[in-house]
mmCIF file of N, CA and C in Angstrom:
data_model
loop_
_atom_site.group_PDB
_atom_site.id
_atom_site.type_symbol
_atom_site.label_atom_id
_atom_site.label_comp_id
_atom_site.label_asym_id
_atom_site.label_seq_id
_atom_site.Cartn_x
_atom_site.Cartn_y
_atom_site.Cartn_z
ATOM 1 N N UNK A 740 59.542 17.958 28.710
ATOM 2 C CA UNK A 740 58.436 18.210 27.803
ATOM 3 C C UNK A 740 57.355 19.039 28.496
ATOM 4 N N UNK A 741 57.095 18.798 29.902
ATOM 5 C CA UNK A 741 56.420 19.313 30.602
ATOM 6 C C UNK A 741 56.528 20.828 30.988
ATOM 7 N N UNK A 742 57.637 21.405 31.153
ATOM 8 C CA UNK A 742 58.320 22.348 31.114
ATOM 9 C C UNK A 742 57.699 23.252 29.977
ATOM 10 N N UNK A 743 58.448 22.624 28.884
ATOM 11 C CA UNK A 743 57.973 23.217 27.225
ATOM 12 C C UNK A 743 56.405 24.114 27.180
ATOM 13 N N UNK A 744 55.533 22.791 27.282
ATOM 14 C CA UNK A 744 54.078 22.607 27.117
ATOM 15 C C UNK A 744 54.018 24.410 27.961
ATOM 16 N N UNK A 745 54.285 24.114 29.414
ATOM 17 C CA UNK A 745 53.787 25.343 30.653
ATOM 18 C C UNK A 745 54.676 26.538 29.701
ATOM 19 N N UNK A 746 55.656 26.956 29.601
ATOM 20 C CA UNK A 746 56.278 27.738 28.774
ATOM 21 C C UNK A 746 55.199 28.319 27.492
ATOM 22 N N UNK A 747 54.918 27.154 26.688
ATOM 23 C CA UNK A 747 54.062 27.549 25.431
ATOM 24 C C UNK A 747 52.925 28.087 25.726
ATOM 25 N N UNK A 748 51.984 27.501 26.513
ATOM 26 C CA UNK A 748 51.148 28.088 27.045
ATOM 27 C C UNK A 748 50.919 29.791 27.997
ATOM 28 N N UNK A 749 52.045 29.697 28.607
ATOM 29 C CA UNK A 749 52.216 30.805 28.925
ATOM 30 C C UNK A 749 52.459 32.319 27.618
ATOM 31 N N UNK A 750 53.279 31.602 27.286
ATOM 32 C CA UNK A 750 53.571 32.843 26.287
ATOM 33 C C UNK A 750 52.446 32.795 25.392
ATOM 34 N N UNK A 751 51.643 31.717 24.935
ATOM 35 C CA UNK A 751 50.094 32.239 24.652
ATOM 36 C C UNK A 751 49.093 32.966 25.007
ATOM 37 N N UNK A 752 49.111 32.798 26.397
ATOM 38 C CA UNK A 752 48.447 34.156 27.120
ATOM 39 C C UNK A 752 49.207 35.282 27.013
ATOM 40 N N UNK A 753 49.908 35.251 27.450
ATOM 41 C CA UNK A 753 50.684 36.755 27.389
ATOM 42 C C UNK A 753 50.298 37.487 25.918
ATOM 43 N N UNK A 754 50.478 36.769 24.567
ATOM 44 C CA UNK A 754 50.392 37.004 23.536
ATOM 45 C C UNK A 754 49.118 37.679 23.069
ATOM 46 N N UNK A 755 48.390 36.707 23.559
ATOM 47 C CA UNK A 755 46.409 37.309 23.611
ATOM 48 C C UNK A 755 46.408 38.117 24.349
ATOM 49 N N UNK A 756 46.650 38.509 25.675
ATOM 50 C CA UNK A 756 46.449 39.866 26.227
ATOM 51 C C UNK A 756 47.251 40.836 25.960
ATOM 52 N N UNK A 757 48.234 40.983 25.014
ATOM 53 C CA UNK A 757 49.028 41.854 24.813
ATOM 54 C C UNK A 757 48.182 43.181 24.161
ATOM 55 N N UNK A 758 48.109 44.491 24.502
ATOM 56 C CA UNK A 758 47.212 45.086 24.350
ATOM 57 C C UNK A 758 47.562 46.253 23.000
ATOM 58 N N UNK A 759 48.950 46.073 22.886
ATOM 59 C CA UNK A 759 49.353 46.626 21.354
ATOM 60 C C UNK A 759 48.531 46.471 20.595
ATOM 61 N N UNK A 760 48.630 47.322 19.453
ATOM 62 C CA UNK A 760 48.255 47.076 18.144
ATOM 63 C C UNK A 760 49.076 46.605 17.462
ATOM 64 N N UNK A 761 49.463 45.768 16.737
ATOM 65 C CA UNK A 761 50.035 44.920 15.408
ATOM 66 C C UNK A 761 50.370 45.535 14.157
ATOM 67 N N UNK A 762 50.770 45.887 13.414
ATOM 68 C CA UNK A 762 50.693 46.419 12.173
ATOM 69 C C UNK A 762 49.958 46.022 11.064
ATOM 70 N N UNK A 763 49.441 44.573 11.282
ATOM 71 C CA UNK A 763 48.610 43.819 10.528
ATOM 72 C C UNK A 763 46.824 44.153 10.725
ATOM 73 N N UNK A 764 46.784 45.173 12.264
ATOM 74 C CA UNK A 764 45.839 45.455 12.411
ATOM 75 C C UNK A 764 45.003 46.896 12.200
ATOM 76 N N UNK A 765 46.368 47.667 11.686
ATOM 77 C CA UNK A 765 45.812 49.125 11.234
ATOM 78 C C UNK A 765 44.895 49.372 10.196
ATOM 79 N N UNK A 766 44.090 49.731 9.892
ATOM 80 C CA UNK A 766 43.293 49.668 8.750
ATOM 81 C C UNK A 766 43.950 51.325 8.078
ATOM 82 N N UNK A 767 44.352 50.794 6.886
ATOM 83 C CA UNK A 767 44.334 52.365 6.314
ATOM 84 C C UNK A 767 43.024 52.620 5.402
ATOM 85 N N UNK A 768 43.262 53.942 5.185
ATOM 86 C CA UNK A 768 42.172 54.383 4.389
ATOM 87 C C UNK A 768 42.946 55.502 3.206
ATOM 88 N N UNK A 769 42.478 55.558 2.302
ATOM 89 C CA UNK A 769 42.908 56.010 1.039
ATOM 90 C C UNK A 769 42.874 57.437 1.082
ATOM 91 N N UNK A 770 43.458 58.248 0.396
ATOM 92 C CA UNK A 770 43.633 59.887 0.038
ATOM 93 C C UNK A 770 41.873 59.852 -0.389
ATOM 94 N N UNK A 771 41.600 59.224 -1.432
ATOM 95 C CA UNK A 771 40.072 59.729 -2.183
ATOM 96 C C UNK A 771 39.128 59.217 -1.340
ATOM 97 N N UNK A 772 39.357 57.924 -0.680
ATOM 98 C CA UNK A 772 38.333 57.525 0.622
ATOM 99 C C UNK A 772 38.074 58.389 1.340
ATOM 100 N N UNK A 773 39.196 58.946 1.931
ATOM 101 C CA UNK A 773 38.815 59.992 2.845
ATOM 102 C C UNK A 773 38.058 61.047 2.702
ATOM 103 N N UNK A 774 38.472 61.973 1.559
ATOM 104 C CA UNK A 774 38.402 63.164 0.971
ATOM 105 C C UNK A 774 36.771 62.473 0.666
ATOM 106 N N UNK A 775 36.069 61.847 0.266
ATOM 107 C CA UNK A 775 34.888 61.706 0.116
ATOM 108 C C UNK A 775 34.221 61.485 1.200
ATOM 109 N N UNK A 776 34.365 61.200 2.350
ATOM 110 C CA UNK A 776 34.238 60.963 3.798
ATOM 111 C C UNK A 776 34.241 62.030 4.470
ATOM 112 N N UNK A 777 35.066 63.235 3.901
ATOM 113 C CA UNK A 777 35.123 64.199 4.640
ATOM 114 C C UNK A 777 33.866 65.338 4.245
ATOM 115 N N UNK A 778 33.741 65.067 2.695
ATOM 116 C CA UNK A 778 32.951 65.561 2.085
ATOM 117 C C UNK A 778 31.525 65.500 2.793
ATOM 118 N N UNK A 779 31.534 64.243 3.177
ATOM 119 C CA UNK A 779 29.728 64.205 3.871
ATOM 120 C C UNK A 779 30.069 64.128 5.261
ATOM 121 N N UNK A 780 30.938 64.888 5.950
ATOM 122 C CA UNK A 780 31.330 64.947 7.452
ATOM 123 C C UNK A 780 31.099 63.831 8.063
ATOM 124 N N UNK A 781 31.541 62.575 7.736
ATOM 125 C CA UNK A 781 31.996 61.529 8.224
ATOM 126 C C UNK A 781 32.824 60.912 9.069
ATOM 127 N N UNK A 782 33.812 61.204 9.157
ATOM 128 C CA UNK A 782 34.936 61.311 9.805
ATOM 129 C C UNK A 782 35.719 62.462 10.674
ATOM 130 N N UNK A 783 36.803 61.756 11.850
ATOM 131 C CA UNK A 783 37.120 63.379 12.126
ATOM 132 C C UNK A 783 38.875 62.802 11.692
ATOM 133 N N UNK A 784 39.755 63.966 11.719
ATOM 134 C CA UNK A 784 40.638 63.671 11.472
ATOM 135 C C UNK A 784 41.536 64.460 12.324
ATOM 136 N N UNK A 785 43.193 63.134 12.890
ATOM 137 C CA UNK A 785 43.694 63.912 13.488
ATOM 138 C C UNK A 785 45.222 63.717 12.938
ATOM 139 N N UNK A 786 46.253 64.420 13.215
ATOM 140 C CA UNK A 786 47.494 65.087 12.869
ATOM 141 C C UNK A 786 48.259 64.458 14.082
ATOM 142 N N UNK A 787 49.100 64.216 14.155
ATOM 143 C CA UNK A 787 50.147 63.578 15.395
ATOM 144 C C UNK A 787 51.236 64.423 15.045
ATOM 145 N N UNK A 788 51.491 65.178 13.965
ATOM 146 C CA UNK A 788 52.913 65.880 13.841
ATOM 147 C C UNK A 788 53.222 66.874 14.722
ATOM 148 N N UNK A 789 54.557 67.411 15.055
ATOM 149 C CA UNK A 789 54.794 68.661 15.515
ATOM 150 C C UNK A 789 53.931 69.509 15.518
ATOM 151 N N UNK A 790 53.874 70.520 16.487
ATOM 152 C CA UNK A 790 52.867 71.609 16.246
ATOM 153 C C UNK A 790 53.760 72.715 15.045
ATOM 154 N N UNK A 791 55.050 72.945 14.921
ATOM 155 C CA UNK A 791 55.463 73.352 13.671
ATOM 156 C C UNK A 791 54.801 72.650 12.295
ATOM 157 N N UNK A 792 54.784 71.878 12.387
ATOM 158 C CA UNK A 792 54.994 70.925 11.030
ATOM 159 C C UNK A 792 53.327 70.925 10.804
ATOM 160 N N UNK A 793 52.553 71.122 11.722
ATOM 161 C CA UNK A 793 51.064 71.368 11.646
ATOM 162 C C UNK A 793 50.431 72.859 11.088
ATOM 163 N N UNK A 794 51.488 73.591 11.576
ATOM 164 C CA UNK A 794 51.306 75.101 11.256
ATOM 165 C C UNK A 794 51.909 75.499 9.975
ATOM 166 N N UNK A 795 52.810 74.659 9.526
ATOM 167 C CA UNK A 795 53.492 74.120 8.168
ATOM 168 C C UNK A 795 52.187 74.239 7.022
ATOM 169 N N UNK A 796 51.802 73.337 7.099
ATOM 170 C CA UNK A 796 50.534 72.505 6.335
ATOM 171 C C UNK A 796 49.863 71.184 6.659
ATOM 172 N N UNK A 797 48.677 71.263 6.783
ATOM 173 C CA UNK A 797 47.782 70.470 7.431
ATOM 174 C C UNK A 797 46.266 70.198 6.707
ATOM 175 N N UNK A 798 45.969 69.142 7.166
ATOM 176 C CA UNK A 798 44.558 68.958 6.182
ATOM 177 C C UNK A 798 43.387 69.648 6.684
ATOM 178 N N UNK A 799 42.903 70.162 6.160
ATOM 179 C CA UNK A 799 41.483 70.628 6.655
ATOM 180 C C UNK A 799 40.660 69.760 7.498
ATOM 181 N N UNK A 800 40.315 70.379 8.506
ATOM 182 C CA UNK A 800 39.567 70.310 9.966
ATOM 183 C C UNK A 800 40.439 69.621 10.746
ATOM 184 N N UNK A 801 41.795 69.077 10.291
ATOM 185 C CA UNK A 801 42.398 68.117 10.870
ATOM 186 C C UNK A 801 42.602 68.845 12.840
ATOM 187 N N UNK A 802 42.694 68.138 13.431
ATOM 188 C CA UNK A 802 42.824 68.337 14.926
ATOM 189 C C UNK A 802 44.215 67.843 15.669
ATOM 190 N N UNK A 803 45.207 68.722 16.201
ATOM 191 C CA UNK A 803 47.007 68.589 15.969
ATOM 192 C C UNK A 803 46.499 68.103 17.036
ATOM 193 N N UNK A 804 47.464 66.855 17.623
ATOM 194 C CA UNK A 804 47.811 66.471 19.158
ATOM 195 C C UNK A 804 49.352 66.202 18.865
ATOM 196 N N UNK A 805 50.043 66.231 20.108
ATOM 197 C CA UNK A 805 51.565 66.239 19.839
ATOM 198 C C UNK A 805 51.579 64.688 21.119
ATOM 199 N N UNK A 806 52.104 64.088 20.579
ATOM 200 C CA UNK A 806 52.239 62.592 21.703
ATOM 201 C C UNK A 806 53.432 62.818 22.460
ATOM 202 N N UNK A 807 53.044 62.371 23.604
ATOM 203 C CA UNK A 807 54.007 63.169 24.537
ATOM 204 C C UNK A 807 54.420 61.805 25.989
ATOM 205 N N UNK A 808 55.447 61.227 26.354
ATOM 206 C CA UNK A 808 55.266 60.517 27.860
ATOM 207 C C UNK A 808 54.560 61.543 28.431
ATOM 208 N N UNK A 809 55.289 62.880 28.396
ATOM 209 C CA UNK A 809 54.617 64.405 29.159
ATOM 210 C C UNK A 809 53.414 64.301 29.626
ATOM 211 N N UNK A 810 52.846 64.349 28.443
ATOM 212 C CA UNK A 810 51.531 65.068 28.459
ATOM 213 C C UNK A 810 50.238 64.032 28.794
ATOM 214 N N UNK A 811 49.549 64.520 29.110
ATOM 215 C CA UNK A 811 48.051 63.368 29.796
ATOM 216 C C UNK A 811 47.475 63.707 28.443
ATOM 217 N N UNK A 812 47.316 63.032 27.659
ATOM 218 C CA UNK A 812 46.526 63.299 25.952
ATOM 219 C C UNK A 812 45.150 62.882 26.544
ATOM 220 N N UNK A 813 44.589 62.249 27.481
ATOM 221 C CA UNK A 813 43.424 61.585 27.140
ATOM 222 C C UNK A 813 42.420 62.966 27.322
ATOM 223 N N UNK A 814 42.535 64.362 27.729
ATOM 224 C CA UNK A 814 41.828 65.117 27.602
ATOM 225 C C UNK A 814 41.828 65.416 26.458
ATOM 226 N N UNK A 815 42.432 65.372 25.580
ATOM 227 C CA UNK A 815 42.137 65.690 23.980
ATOM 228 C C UNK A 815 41.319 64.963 23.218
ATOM 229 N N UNK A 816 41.514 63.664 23.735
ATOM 230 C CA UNK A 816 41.066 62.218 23.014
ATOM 231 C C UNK A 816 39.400 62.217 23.666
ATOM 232 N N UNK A 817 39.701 62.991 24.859
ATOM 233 C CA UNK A 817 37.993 62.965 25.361
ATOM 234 C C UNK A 817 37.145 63.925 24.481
ATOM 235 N N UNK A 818 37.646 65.181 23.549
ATOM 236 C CA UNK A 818 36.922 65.841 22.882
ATOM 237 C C UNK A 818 36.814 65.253 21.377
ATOM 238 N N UNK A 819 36.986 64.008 21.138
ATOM 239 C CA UNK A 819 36.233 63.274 19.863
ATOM 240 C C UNK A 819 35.382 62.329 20.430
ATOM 241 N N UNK A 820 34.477 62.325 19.030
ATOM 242 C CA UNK A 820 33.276 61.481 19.551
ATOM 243 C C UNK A 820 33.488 59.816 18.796
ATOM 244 N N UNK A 821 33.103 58.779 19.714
ATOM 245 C CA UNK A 821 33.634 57.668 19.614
ATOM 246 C C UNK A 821 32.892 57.131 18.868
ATOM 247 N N UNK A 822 31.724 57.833 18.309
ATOM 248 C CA UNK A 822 30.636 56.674 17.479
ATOM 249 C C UNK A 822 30.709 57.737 16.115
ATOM 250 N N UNK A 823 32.508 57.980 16.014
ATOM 251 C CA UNK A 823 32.201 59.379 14.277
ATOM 252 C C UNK A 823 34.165 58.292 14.195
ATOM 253 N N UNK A 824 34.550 57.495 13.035
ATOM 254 C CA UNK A 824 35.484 57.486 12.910
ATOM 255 C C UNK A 824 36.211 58.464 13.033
ATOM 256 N N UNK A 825 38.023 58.088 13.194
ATOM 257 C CA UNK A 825 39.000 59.120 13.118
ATOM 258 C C UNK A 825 40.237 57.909 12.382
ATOM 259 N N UNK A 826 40.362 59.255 11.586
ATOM 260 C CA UNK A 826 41.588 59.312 10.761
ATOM 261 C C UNK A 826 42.908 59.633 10.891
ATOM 262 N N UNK A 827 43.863 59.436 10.954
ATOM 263 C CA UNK A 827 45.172 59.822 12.119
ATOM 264 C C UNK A 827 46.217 59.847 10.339
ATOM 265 N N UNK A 828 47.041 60.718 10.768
ATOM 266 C CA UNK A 828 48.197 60.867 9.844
ATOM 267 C C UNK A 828 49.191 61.511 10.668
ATOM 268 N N UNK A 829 50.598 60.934 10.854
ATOM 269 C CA UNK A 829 51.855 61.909 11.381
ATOM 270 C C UNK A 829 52.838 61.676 10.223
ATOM 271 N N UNK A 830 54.016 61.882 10.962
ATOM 272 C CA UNK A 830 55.002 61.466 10.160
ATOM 273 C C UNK A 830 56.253 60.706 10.376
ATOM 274 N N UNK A 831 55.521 60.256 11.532
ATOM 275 C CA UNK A 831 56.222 58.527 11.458
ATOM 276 C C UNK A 831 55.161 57.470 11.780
ATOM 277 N N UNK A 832 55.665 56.249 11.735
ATOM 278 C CA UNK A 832 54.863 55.634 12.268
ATOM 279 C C UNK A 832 54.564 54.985 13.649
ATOM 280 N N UNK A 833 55.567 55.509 14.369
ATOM 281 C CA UNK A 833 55.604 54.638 16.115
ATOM 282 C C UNK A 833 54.318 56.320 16.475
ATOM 283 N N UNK A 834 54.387 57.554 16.112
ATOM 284 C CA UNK A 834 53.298 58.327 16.386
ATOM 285 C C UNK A 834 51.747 57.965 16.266
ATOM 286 N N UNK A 835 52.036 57.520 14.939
ATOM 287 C CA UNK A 835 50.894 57.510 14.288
ATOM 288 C C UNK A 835 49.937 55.896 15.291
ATOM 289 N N UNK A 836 50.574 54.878 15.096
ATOM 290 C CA UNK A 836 50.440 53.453 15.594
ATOM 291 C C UNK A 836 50.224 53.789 17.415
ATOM 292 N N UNK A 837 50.826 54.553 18.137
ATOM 293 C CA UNK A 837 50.547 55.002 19.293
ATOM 294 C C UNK A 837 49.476 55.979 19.858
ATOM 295 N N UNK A 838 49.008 56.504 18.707
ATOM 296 C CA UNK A 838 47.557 57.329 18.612
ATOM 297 C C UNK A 838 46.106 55.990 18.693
ATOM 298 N N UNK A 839 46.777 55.531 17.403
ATOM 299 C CA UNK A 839 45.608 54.448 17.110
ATOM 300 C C UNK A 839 45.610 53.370 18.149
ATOM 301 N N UNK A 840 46.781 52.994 19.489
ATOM 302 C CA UNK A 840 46.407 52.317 20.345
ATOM 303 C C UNK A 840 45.397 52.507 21.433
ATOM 304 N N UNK A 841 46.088 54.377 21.621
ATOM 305 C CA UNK A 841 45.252 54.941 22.572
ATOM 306 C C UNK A 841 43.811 54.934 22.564
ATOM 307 N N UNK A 842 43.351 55.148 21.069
ATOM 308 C CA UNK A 842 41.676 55.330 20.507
ATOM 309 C C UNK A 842 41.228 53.960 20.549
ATOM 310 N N UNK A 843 41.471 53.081 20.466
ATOM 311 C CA UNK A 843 41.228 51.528 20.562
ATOM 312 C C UNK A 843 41.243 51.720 21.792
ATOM 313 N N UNK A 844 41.890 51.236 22.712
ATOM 314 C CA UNK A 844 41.832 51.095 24.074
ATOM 315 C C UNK A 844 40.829 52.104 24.727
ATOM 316 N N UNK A 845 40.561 53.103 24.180
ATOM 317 C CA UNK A 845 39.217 53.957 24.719
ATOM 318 C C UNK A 845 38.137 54.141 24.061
ATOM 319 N N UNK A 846 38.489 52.603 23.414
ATOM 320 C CA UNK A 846 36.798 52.376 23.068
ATOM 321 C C UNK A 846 36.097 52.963 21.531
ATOM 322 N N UNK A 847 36.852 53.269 20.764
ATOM 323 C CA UNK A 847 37.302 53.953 19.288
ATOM 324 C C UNK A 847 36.942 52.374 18.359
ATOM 325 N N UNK A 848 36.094 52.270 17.625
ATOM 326 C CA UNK A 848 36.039 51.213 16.892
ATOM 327 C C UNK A 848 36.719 51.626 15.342
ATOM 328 N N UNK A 849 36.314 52.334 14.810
ATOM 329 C CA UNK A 849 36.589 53.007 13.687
ATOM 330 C C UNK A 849 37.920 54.074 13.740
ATOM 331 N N UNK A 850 39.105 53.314 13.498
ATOM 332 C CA UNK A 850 40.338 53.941 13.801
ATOM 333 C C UNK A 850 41.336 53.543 12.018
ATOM 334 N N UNK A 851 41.402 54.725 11.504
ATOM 335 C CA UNK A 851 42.872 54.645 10.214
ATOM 336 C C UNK A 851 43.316 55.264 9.917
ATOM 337 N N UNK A 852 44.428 54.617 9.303
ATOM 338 C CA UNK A 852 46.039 55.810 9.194
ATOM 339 C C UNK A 852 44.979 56.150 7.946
ATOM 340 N N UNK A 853 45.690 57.191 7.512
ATOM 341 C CA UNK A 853 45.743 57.435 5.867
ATOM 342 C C UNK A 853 47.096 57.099 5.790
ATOM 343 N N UNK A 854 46.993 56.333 4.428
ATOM 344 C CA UNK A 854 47.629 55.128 3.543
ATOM 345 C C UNK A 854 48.725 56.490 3.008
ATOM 346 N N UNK A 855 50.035 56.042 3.454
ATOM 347 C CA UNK A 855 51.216 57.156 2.720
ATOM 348 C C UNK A 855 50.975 58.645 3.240
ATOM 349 N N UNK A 856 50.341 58.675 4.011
ATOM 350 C CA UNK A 856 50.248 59.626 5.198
ATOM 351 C C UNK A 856 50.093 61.420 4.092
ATOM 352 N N UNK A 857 50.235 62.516 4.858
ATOM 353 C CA UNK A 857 49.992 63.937 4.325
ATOM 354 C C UNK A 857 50.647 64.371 2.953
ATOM 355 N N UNK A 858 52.136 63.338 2.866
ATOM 356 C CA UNK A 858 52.730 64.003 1.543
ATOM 357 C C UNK A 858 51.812 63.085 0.245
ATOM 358 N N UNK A 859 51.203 61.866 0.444
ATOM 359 C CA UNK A 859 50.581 61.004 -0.963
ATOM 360 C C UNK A 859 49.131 62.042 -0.432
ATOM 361 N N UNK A 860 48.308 62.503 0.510
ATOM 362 C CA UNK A 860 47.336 63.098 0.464
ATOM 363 C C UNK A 860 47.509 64.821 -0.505
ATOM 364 N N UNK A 861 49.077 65.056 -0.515
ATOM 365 C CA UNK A 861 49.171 66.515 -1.082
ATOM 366 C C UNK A 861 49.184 65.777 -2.697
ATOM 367 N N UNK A 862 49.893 64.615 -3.362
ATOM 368 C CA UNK A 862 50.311 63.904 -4.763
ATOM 369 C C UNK A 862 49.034 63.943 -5.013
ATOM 370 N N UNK A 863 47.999 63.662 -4.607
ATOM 371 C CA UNK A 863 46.331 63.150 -5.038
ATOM 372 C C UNK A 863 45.782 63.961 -5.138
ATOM 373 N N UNK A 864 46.331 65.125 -4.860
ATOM 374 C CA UNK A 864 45.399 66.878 -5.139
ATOM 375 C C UNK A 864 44.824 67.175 -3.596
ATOM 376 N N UNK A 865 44.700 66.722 -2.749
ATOM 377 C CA UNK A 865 44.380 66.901 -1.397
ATOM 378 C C UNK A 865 44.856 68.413 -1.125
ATOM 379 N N UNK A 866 43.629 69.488 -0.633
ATOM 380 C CA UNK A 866 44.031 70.530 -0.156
ATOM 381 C C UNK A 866 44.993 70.424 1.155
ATOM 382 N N UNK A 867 45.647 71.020 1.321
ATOM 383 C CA UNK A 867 46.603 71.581 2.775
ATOM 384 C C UNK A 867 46.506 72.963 2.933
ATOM 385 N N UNK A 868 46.468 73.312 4.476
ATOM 386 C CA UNK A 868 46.612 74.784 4.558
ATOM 387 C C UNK A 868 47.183 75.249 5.653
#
């Protein structure tokens, strides 16, 4: 029993410091939320897709980062400002959820997907360009 107890406990800590994000913890934000957010320069917004798929069509002011093991992103992540939300859309979700860990962990309070990501932002009338 004793065993058990040290076991349970353990994997309770581990659990609380686990520094992921959850899926239960993403906040999305809506096509018209945004788009009204963007309207009074509220928000910044960023793109996780391919740099093709960015040059494709993309939302206005949106800012491309490509997630990379490669690449050291945190110089990119250092040119947003941490007290202006950001809005993240790719086109999956281990991109998208791996953006929003990075901005959390550096101190990003105000972090969301858009809800059904660039193709429900094009269904809602959302410019792309």
């Amino acid at each position: 029993m004793r065993k058990y107890l040290l076991l349970f406990t353990i994997l309770l800590l581990c659990s609380q410091g686990c520094k992921e994000v959850e899926a239960s913890e993403i906040e999305m934000i809506s096509p018209e939320e945004m788009l009204d957010r963007m309207k009074k320069d509220e928000i910044q917004v960023l793109d996780v897709r391919s740099a093709q798929e960015f040059d494709d069509a993309h939302i206005f002011k949106a800012k491309n980062i490509i997630l990379s093991e490669n690449n050291d992103n945190s110089l990119f992540f250092d040119t947003l400002a941490k007290d202006k939300p950001v809005v993240i859309y790719g086109k999956n979700k281990k991109n998208t959820k791996k953006a929003i860990e990075i901005l959390k962990d550096d101190g990003f309070e105000e972090v969301y997907e858009l809800e059904g990501g660039i193709e429900n932002w094009i269904l809602v009338g959302g410019k792309v360009y």
